[in-house]
CSV table of C-alpha atoms in Angstrom, one decimal:
chain,number,residue,atom,x,y,z
A,1,MET,CA,17.5,5.6,0.6
A,2,ALA,CA,18.0,2.2,2.5
A,3,SER,CA,21.6,3.2,3.4
A,4,GLU,CA,20.4,6.3,4.9
A,5,GLY,CA,17.3,4.8,6.7
A,6,SER,CA,16.2,1.7,8.2
A,7,THR,CA,14.4,-1.3,5.9
A,8,PHE,CA,11.8,-2.8,7.6
A,9,LEU,CA,11.6,-6.6,7.1
A,10,GLN,CA,8.2,-7.6,8.5
A,11,PHE,CA,5.9,-4.8,7.3
A,12,TYR,CA,2.6,-6.1,6.7
A,13,VAL,CA,-0.8,-4.7,4.6
A,14,PRO,CA,-4.1,-6.0,5.9
A,15,GLN,CA,-5.6,-6.6,2.4
A,16,ALA,CA,-3.1,-7.3,-0.7
A,17,ILE,CA,-5.4,-5.4,-3.1
A,18,CYS,CA,-5.3,-1.8,-4.5
A,19,SER,CA,-8.0,-0.1,-2.9
A,20,ALA,CA,-8.6,-2.0,0.3
A,21,SER,CA,-5.0,-1.6,0.9
A,22,ARG,CA,-4.7,2.1,0.1
A,23,ALA,CA,-7.9,3.1,2.3
A,24,ALA,CA,-6.4,1.0,5.1
A,25,LEU,CA,-3.2,3.1,4.9
A,26,LEU,CA,-5.1,6.6,4.5
A,27,SER,CA,-7.5,5.9,7.4
A,28,GLY,CA,-5.5,4.0,10.0
A,29,SER,CA,-8.2,1.2,9.6
A,30,TYR,CA,-8.9,-2.4,8.5
A,31,PRO,CA,-11.0,-2.9,5.5
A,32,HIS,CA,-14.0,-4.6,7.6
A,33,ARG,CA,-14.3,-1.2,9.4
A,34,THR,CA,-14.4,1.3,6.7
A,35,ASN,CA,-16.0,-1.6,4.3
A,36,VAL,CA,-13.4,-1.1,1.5
A,37,PHE,CA,-12.6,-4.4,-0.3
A,38,GLY,CA,-10.6,-5.3,-3.2
A,39,ALA,CA,-10.1,-2.9,-6.1
A,40,HIS,CA,-12.5,0.0,-6.8
A,41,GLY,CA,-13.1,0.8,-10.7
A,42,PRO,CA,-14.7,3.9,-12.4
A,43,ASN,CA,-16.8,5.8,-10.3
A,44,GLY,CA,-15.9,3.6,-7.3
A,45,ARG,CA,-16.9,5.1,-4.1
A,46,GLY,CA,-14.0,4.6,-1.8
A,47,PRO,CA,-14.1,5.1,1.9
A,48,PRO,CA,-17.0,6.6,3.4
A,49,THR,CA,-16.3,10.1,4.6
A,50,GLU,CA,-17.1,9.1,8.2
A,51,PHE,CA,-13.6,8.1,8.3
A,52,ALA,CA,-11.0,10.7,7.9
A,53,THR,CA,-7.8,10.3,5.9
A,54,ILE,CA,-4.6,11.1,7.4
A,55,ALA,CA,-4.3,14.5,5.3
A,56,GLU,CA,-7.6,15.9,7.1
A,57,PRO,CA,-6.1,16.0,10.7
A,58,LEU,CA,-2.9,17.0,9.3
A,59,LYS,CA,-4.5,19.8,7.2
A,60,LYS,CA,-6.0,21.0,10.5
A,61,SER,CA,-2.6,21.2,12.3
A,62,GLY,CA,-1.2,23.5,9.5
A,63,TYR,CA,0.1,21.2,7.1
A,64,ASN,CA,0.2,21.7,3.2
A,65,THR,CA,-1.1,18.4,1.9
A,66,VAL,CA,-0.8,17.2,-1.8
A,67,HIS,CA,-1.2,14.0,-3.6
A,68,PHE,CA,0.5,13.0,-6.9
A,69,GLY,CA,-0.2,9.9,-9.0
A,70,LYS,CA,-2.7,6.9,-8.7
A,71,TRP,CA,-5.5,7.7,-6.1
A,72,HIS,CA,-7.7,4.3,-6.2
A,73,CYS,CA,-9.8,5.6,-3.1
A,74,GLY,CA,-12.8,6.8,-4.6
A,75,ASP,CA,-13.9,8.5,-7.8
A,76,THR,CA,-16.9,10.6,-6.9
A,77,ASN,CA,-17.2,14.4,-5.7
A,78,ALA,CA,-17.0,13.1,-2.0
A,79,THR,CA,-14.1,10.9,-2.0
A,80,ARG,CA,-11.8,12.3,-4.6
A,81,PRO,CA,-8.6,13.8,-3.1
A,82,LEU,CA,-9.6,17.5,-2.9
A,83,ALA,CA,-12.6,16.4,-0.8
A,84,ARG,CA,-10.6,14.0,1.5
A,85,GLY,CA,-8.1,16.8,2.9
A,86,PHE,CA,-5.7,17.4,0.4
A,87,ASP,CA,-4.8,20.9,-1.3
A,88,GLU,CA,-3.3,19.8,-4.4
A,89,HIS,CA,-3.8,16.7,-6.5
A,90,ALA,CA,-2.8,15.6,-10.0
A,91,GLY,CA,-3.0,12.0,-11.6
A,92,LEU,CA,-5.5,9.1,-12.1
A,93,MET,CA,-8.4,8.2,-10.0
A,94,TYR,CA,-8.3,4.5,-10.5
A,95,SER,CA,-5.7,2.0,-11.9
A,96,ASN,CA,-4.1,2.5,-15.3
A,97,ASP,CA,-5.3,-1.0,-16.7
A,98,MET,CA,-9.1,0.2,-16.0
A,99,TRP,CA,-10.3,-0.6,-18.6
A,100,HIS,CA,-9.5,0.0,-22.0
A,101,LEU,CA,-5.7,-0.8,-21.7
A,102,HIS,CA,-6.3,-4.1,-19.8
A,103,PRO,CA,-5.6,-6.9,-22.0
A,104,MET,CA,-7.8,-9.5,-20.1
A,105,GLN,CA,-10.8,-7.4,-19.8
A,106,PRO,CA,-12.0,-6.9,-23.3
A,107,LYS,CA,-15.9,-6.8,-22.0
A,108,HIS,CA,-15.1,-3.2,-20.5
A,109,TRP,CA,-13.0,-1.7,-23.6
A,110,GLY,CA,-14.5,1.5,-24.5
A,111,LYS,CA,-16.6,2.2,-21.6
A,112,PHE,CA,-14.9,4.0,-19.2
A,113,PRO,CA,-12.3,6.8,-20.1
A,114,LEU,CA,-9.0,6.7,-18.3
A,115,ARG,CA,-9.0,10.4,-17.1
A,116,PHE,CA,-5.9,12.4,-15.7
A,117,TRP,CA,-7.1,15.0,-13.2
A,118,ASN,CA,-5.4,18.2,-12.1
A,119,ASN,CA,-6.7,20.0,-9.1
A,120,GLY,CA,-10.5,19.0,-9.5
A,121,GLU,CA,-10.3,19.5,-13.2
A,122,ILE,CA,-10.0,16.8,-16.1
A,123,GLU,CA,-6.6,17.6,-17.8
A,124,ILE,CA,-6.6,14.8,-20.1
A,125,GLU,CA,-10.0,12.9,-21.1
A,126,ASP,CA,-8.6,9.7,-22.0
A,127,ILE,CA,-5.0,8.5,-21.2
A,128,GLN,CA,-3.3,6.9,-23.7
A,129,PRO,CA,-0.2,4.8,-23.9
A,130,LYS,CA,1.7,7.7,-25.0
A,131,ASP,CA,0.5,9.5,-21.7
A,132,GLN,CA,1.1,6.4,-19.4
A,133,LYS,CA,4.9,6.4,-20.6
A,134,ASN,CA,5.2,9.9,-18.5
A,135,LEU,CA,3.0,8.9,-15.7
A,136,THR,CA,6.2,8.2,-13.1
A,137,LYS,CA,7.9,11.4,-14.6
A,138,TRP,CA,5.0,13.7,-14.2
A,139,ALA,CA,4.4,12.7,-10.5
A,140,THR,CA,8.0,13.0,-9.7
A,141,GLU,CA,8.4,16.4,-11.2
A,142,LYS,CA,5.2,17.9,-9.3
A,143,SER,CA,6.7,16.1,-6.1
A,144,VAL,CA,9.9,18.1,-6.7
A,145,ASP,CA,8.1,21.2,-7.4
A,146,PHE,CA,6.0,21.0,-4.5
A,147,ILE,CA,8.8,20.7,-2.2
A,148,LYS,CA,10.6,23.6,-3.5
A,149,ARG,CA,7.3,25.7,-3.1
A,150,ASN,CA,6.8,24.4,0.3
A,151,LYS,CA,10.2,24.0,1.9
A,152,ASP,CA,9.4,26.9,4.5
A,153,GLN,CA,6.1,25.3,6.0
A,154,PRO,CA,5.0,21.9,7.0
A,155,PHE,CA,3.9,19.7,4.3
A,156,PHE,CA,2.5,16.0,3.9
A,157,LEU,CA,3.3,14.7,0.2
A,158,TYR,CA,1.6,11.6,-0.8
A,159,THR,CA,3.0,10.4,-4.1
A,160,THR,CA,1.9,7.3,-5.2
A,161,HIS,CA,2.9,6.1,-8.7
A,162,SER,CA,1.0,3.9,-11.1
A,163,MET,CA,3.9,1.9,-12.1
A,164,PRO,CA,4.9,-1.1,-11.6
A,165,HIS,CA,1.1,-1.9,-11.9
A,166,VAL,CA,0.2,-3.3,-15.4
A,167,PRO,CA,0.2,-2.3,-18.1
A,168,LEU,CA,4.0,-1.4,-17.7
A,169,TYR,CA,5.0,2.1,-19.4
A,170,VAL,CA,8.3,3.8,-18.9
A,171,SER,CA,9.6,7.3,-20.2
A,172,LYS,CA,11.8,7.3,-23.4
A,173,GLU,CA,14.8,8.0,-21.0
A,174,PHE,CA,14.5,4.8,-19.4
A,175,GLU,CA,14.1,2.5,-22.3
A,176,GLY,CA,16.2,-0.8,-22.2
A,177,ILE,CA,18.4,1.1,-19.3
A,178,SER,CA,18.3,-2.0,-17.0
A,179,GLY,CA,19.0,-4.6,-19.3
A,180,GLN,CA,16.5,-6.7,-17.4
A,181,GLY,CA,13.2,-6.1,-19.7
A,182,LEU,CA,10.4,-3.7,-19.4
A,183,TYR,CA,9.9,-4.6,-15.7
A,184,GLY,CA,13.4,-3.7,-14.9
A,185,ASP,CA,13.2,-0.1,-17.0
A,186,VAL,CA,10.1,0.4,-14.8
A,187,LEU,CA,11.9,-0.3,-11.6
A,188,ALA,CA,14.9,1.8,-12.7
A,189,GLU,CA,12.7,4.9,-13.3
A,190,LEU,CA,10.8,4.5,-10.1
A,191,ASP,CA,14.3,4.5,-8.3
A,192,TRP,CA,15.3,7.5,-10.1
A,193,SER,CA,12.0,9.0,-8.8
A,194,VAL,CA,12.6,8.2,-5.3
A,195,GLY,CA,16.2,9.6,-5.6
A,196,GLN,CA,14.7,13.0,-7.1
A,197,ILE,CA,12.7,13.2,-4.4
A,198,ASN,CA,15.3,12.7,-1.8
A,199,GLN,CA,17.7,15.1,-3.6
A,200,ALA,CA,15.0,18.0,-3.4
A,201,LEU,CA,14.7,17.6,0.2
A,202,LYS,CA,18.4,17.8,0.8
A,203,ASP,CA,18.5,20.9,-2.0
A,204,ASN,CA,16.1,22.7,0.0
A,205,GLY,CA,17.6,22.4,3.5
A,206,ILE,CA,14.8,20.1,5.1
A,207,GLU,CA,16.1,16.6,4.9
A,208,ASP,CA,16.9,16.2,8.4
A,209,LYS,CA,13.3,17.1,9.6
A,210,THR,CA,11.4,15.2,6.9
A,211,MET,CA,10.5,11.5,7.4
A,212,ILE,CA,10.0,9.8,4.0
A,213,ILE,CA,8.3,6.4,3.7
A,214,PHE,CA,8.8,4.1,1.0
A,215,SER,CA,6.2,1.3,0.5
A,216,SER,CA,3.9,-0.5,-1.4
A,217,ASP,CA,0.3,-1.7,-1.4
A,218,ASN,CA,0.6,-5.3,-1.8
A,219,GLY,CA,3.4,-8.1,-2.7
A,220,PRO,CA,4.1,-8.7,-6.7
A,221,TRP,CA,1.4,-9.9,-9.0
A,222,ALA,CA,3.0,-12.9,-9.7
A,223,GLY,CA,0.7,-14.0,-12.6
A,224,TYR,CA,2.1,-11.3,-14.9
A,225,GLY,CA,5.3,-13.1,-15.0
A,226,ASP,CA,8.0,-11.1,-16.5
A,227,HIS,CA,5.9,-8.0,-16.1
A,228,ALA,CA,5.9,-8.5,-12.3
A,229,GLY,CA,8.3,-9.3,-9.3
A,230,LYS,CA,8.8,-12.6,-7.9
A,231,PRO,CA,7.4,-13.0,-4.3
A,232,PRO,CA,10.2,-14.2,-2.0
A,233,TYR,CA,7.3,-15.8,0.4
A,234,ARG,CA,4.3,-18.1,-0.4
A,235,GLU,CA,1.8,-16.8,-3.0
A,236,ALA,CA,1.3,-13.1,-4.2
A,237,LYS,CA,-0.9,-10.3,-4.6
A,238,ALA,CA,-4.7,-11.0,-3.5
A,239,THR,CA,-3.9,-13.7,-0.9
A,240,SER,CA,-3.4,-13.5,2.4
A,241,PHE,CA,-0.2,-15.8,2.7
A,242,ASP,CA,3.0,-13.4,3.1
A,243,GLY,CA,3.9,-13.3,-0.6
A,244,GLY,CA,0.8,-10.9,-0.8
A,245,THR,CA,0.6,-9.2,2.7
A,246,ARG,CA,4.4,-8.7,3.5
A,247,SER,CA,5.1,-5.5,1.9
A,248,PRO,CA,8.3,-3.5,1.5
A,249,LEU,CA,9.0,-0.8,3.8
A,250,ILE,CA,11.9,1.7,4.2
A,251,VAL,CA,11.8,4.5,6.6
A,252,LYS,CA,14.2,7.5,6.5
A,253,TYR,CA,14.1,10.1,9.4
A,254,PRO,CA,17.6,11.2,10.3
A,255,LYS,CA,16.4,12.8,13.6
A,256,MET,CA,15.2,9.4,15.1
A,257,ILE,CA,15.7,6.3,12.6
A,258,PRO,CA,19.2,4.8,12.6
A,259,PRO,CA,20.7,5.0,9.1
A,260,ASN,CA,21.8,1.9,7.0
A,261,SER,CA,20.0,-0.4,9.4
A,262,ALA,CA,17.5,-3.3,8.9
A,263,SER,CA,14.6,-4.4,11.5
A,264,LYS,CA,12.6,-7.2,12.0
A,265,LYS,CA,10.1,-5.4,14.1
A,266,VAL,CA,6.5,-6.2,13.2
A,267,PHE,CA,3.8,-3.5,12.4
A,268,CYS,CA,1.1,-2.9,9.7
A,269,SER,CA,0.1,0.0,7.3
A,270,ILE,CA,-2.7,0.9,9.6
A,271,ASP,CA,-0.3,2.0,12.1
A,272,LEU,CA,1.4,4.5,10.0
A,273,MET,CA,-1.5,7.1,10.1
A,274,PRO,CA,-1.5,7.3,14.2
A,275,THR,CA,2.3,7.2,14.4
A,276,ILE,CA,2.6,9.9,11.9
A,277,LEU,CA,-0.2,12.1,13.5
A,278,ASP,CA,1.5,11.9,17.0
A,279,LEU,CA,4.8,12.6,15.5
A,280,ALA,CA,3.2,15.7,14.0
A,281,GLY,CA,1.7,16.8,17.4
A,282,GLY,CA,-1.8,16.9,15.9
A,283,PRO,CA,-5.2,15.6,16.5
A,284,HIS,CA,-6.6,12.2,15.7
A,285,PRO,CA,-9.6,12.0,13.7
A,286,ASP,CA,-13.0,11.8,15.8
A,287,ASN,CA,-14.0,8.4,14.3
A,288,LYS,CA,-12.4,5.1,15.5
A,289,ILE,CA,-9.3,3.6,14.2
A,290,ASP,CA,-7.7,0.4,14.4
A,291,GLY,CA,-4.1,1.5,14.0
A,292,LYS,CA,-1.7,2.3,17.0
A,293,ASN,CA,1.5,4.4,17.3
A,294,VAL,CA,4.6,2.1,16.4
A,295,LEU,CA,7.4,5.0,16.6
A,296,ASP,CA,9.2,3.0,19.5
A,297,LEU,CA,9.3,-0.1,17.2
A,298,MET,CA,10.6,2.4,14.2
A,299,THR,CA,13.2,3.9,16.1
A,300,ASP,CA,14.4,0.6,17.9
A,301,LYS,CA,13.7,1.8,21.2
A,302,LYS,CA,14.9,-0.6,23.6
A,303,GLY,CA,12.3,-2.6,25.4
A,304,ALA,CA,9.6,-1.7,22.5
A,305,LYS,CA,6.5,-3.9,22.4
A,306,ASN,CA,3.9,-4.0,19.7
A,307,PRO,CA,0.9,-2.4,21.0
A,308,HIS,CA,-1.2,-4.7,19.3
A,309,HIS,CA,-2.3,-8.2,20.5
A,310,TYR,CA,-3.3,-9.5,16.5
A,311,TYR,CA,-2.9,-8.5,12.8
A,312,TYR,CA,-6.0,-9.4,10.7
A,313,PHE,CA,-5.8,-10.3,7.0
A,314,SER,CA,-8.6,-10.7,4.3
A,315,THR,CA,-9.2,-11.1,0.7
A,316,GLY,CA,-12.2,-9.2,-0.4
A,317,ARG,CA,-14.9,-9.4,2.5
A,318,HIS,CA,-13.4,-12.7,3.9
A,319,LEU,CA,-11.2,-12.9,7.0
A,320,GLU,CA,-8.6,-15.3,6.0
A,321,ALA,CA,-5.7,-15.3,8.4
A,322,ILE,CA,-4.8,-13.7,12.0
A,323,MET,CA,-1.1,-13.5,13.1
A,324,SER,CA,0.0,-12.5,16.7
A,325,ALA,CA,1.5,-9.0,16.9
A,326,ASN,CA,5.1,-10.2,17.6
A,327,GLY,CA,4.7,-11.9,13.9
A,328,ARG,CA,5.5,-15.5,15.2
A,329,TRP,CA,2.2,-17.4,15.0
A,330,LYS,CA,-0.2,-17.2,12.0
A,331,LEU,CA,-3.4,-18.8,11.8
A,332,HIS,CA,-5.1,-19.3,8.3
A,333,LEU,CA,-9.2,-19.9,8.4
A,334,PRO,CA,-10.2,-22.2,5.8
A,335,HIS,CA,-10.6,-20.4,2.7
A,336,SER,CA,-9.9,-20.9,-1.2
A,337,TYR,CA,-7.2,-18.6,-2.8
A,338,ARG,CA,-5.9,-17.7,-6.0
A,339,HIS,CA,-2.9,-19.8,-7.3
A,340,VAL,CA,-0.5,-19.2,-10.2
A,341,GLN,CA,-0.6,-22.5,-12.3
A,342,VAL,CA,1.2,-21.0,-15.3
A,343,ALA,CA,2.6,-17.4,-15.1
A,344,GLY,CA,1.8,-15.1,-17.9
A,345,ALA,CA,4.2,-13.0,-20.3
A,346,ASP,CA,4.5,-9.9,-22.1
A,347,GLY,CA,1.6,-8.0,-20.2
A,348,PHE,CA,-1.0,-11.0,-20.1
A,349,ASP,CA,-2.0,-12.5,-17.0
A,350,ALA,CA,-1.8,-16.1,-15.6
A,351,LYS,CA,-3.7,-19.4,-15.7
A,352,TYR,CA,-5.0,-19.5,-12.0
A,353,SER,CA,-6.6,-22.2,-9.9
A,354,ARG,CA,-8.3,-22.1,-6.7
A,355,PRO,CA,-6.9,-24.6,-4.1
A,356,GLN,CA,-8.5,-24.8,-0.7
A,357,GLN,CA,-6.6,-23.8,2.3
A,358,PRO,CA,-7.1,-25.8,5.5
A,359,LEU,CA,-7.3,-24.5,9.0
A,360,ALA,CA,-3.8,-23.9,9.8
A,361,LEU,CA,-1.1,-22.8,12.3
A,362,TYR,CA,2.3,-21.5,10.8
A,363,ASP,CA,5.5,-20.7,13.1
A,364,MET,CA,6.5,-17.9,11.0
A,365,LYS,CA,9.8,-17.4,12.7
A,366,ASN,CA,11.0,-21.0,11.8
A,367,ASP,CA,8.7,-21.5,8.5
A,368,PRO,CA,8.3,-18.0,6.8
A,369,MET,CA,7.0,-20.0,3.6
A,370,GLU,CA,4.2,-21.1,5.6
A,371,SER,CA,4.6,-24.7,4.5
A,372,LYS,CA,4.1,-26.7,7.6
A,373,ASN,CA,0.9,-27.1,9.6
A,374,ILE,CA,1.6,-27.3,13.0
A,375,ILE,CA,-1.9,-27.1,14.3
A,376,SER,CA,-1.7,-30.6,16.0
A,377,ASN,CA,1.3,-29.6,18.0
A,378,TYR,CA,-0.3,-26.3,19.4
A,379,PRO,CA,-3.9,-27.1,19.6
A,380,GLU,CA,-4.5,-24.3,22.5
A,381,LEU,CA,-2.8,-21.3,20.7
A,382,ALA,CA,-4.7,-22.3,17.5
A,383,ASP,CA,-7.8,-22.1,19.6
A,384,GLU,CA,-6.8,-18.7,21.1
A,385,LEU,CA,-6.1,-17.3,17.7
A,386,LYS,CA,-9.3,-18.5,16.2
A,387,GLN,CA,-11.4,-17.0,19.0
A,388,ALA,CA,-9.8,-13.8,18.3
A,389,ALA,CA,-10.7,-13.9,14.7
A,390,GLN,CA,-13.9,-14.7,15.5
A,391,ALA,CA,-14.4,-12.0,17.9
A,392,TYR,CA,-13.0,-9.7,15.2
A,393,ILE,CA,-15.6,-10.9,12.6
A,394,LYS,CA,-18.2,-9.7,14.9
A,395,LYS,CA,-16.9,-6.0,15.4
A,396,PRO,CA,-19.3,-3.3,14.0
A,397,GLN,CA,-18.4,-2.5,10.6
A,398,SER,CA,-19.1,0.5,8.2
A,399,LYS,CA,-23.0,0.7,7.1
A,400,GLN,CA,-21.7,1.5,3.4
A,401,LYS,CA,-22.4,-1.0,0.8
C-alpha cells in the first residue's frame, strides 16, 4: 500500500489512548471538546450525541456506512455504531483485554463479558481465546464482502482491528509465519488484511476512485515488551511525547495522491473528518469541530500551508503539550508521565515510574527525540506557545461527565 500511496511521517493523534484517540478521529474534535479521555470500558459512554461522527453526514450524503472490528467509542444504546451513523456493524464494543483476559487486572475478572456484536445483536456472549484468534480474519472477510456488495454505490468502510492490542492472538494460518514471535505473526496477519481489502477494491474495479487510509490510534504500548512495538521516538503510548502521539499514516488515492512517496507535512487525526467530508462533497456536522481540511497537504499541493496555528496534546484530562502547526516547535507543560522502567514480556506489562516533566521547549526539526530543552534560548517563543495553551484550556467543553 505504501508503494501505491504516500507515507506521512509527521501525523499525530491528540491523545495517545484508545477511546480518546478514536473519538477525535470520528468527531474531528479534541478530547477537551467532546470530553472523551482515556479508554472507556464496558458500558462506557463514548462521545456525546451532540457531536456527530463522520459517518452521520456521509450517510446523509448517500453513502453506505459500515464499521467492523473494535469500536471503543461507547457501549450504550445511544453510542454504539448503529446509533452513530453506521448502517452495519460487527465487532467488539471495547478493547479485547476488557477485562477477564487482562493479565494485570484480576479485580475485574468475571465481572464483564466480552461480547461480539453483529448489527445490534449479541452474536457471542463472551469472547474466548479461540474466538480472539479469528478477530482479524472476521473483520477482513466482512470488509471484503461489504466491498463486493457495495461496489456500485459510494461507501464509507471503517475497519478497526483489535490487534495488535494485547492480549495478542493470531489465526491458525499465521501461527509462526513471521519467525519473529507472536507479535510478528500478528503484524503479518494485519498486513494480509490490508492486502485483502486493497485487492477487493481492485477486483471490483473501484480502486482508482477510493481513498484508503491506514493508521493507528497511538504509538506502541512499549511496556509489553515482546508483545508490542518499539517506539522510534521518546516514550510511548499514554504520553504526550512523540513516541505516543506520532502515529503511522499511509494514504492511497490514485486520483490525487502521488504513489510511492513520503511526506513530512504535519497534520492530525482531527483533520481527517473535514478533509474526507469536503472531498465527498457532503455537509459538515452542525456542531463545532476542531479539525480543518488538509487535502492540499495530503496531495502535496505547491505552496500548501497548514490551516492551524497549533496542535494540542493531552493525556487524560491534562493538557500536556502544544506544537506549532508546522511541526517545528513543541512546548511541554509541567506534568508527570508514565515511563517504562523494566519492560514486560509474554503478555505481561512493565514496571513503570512517573518522572516529572518540566516546562520545556523542543526543536522537533533538529531534536525529534525531545531531549534538549532550549527554552532559555527562545523565551519569547515559549511564552507565545504557553499563552496559546492557556487559551485552549479556557475553551468551552462538553457538559458531559
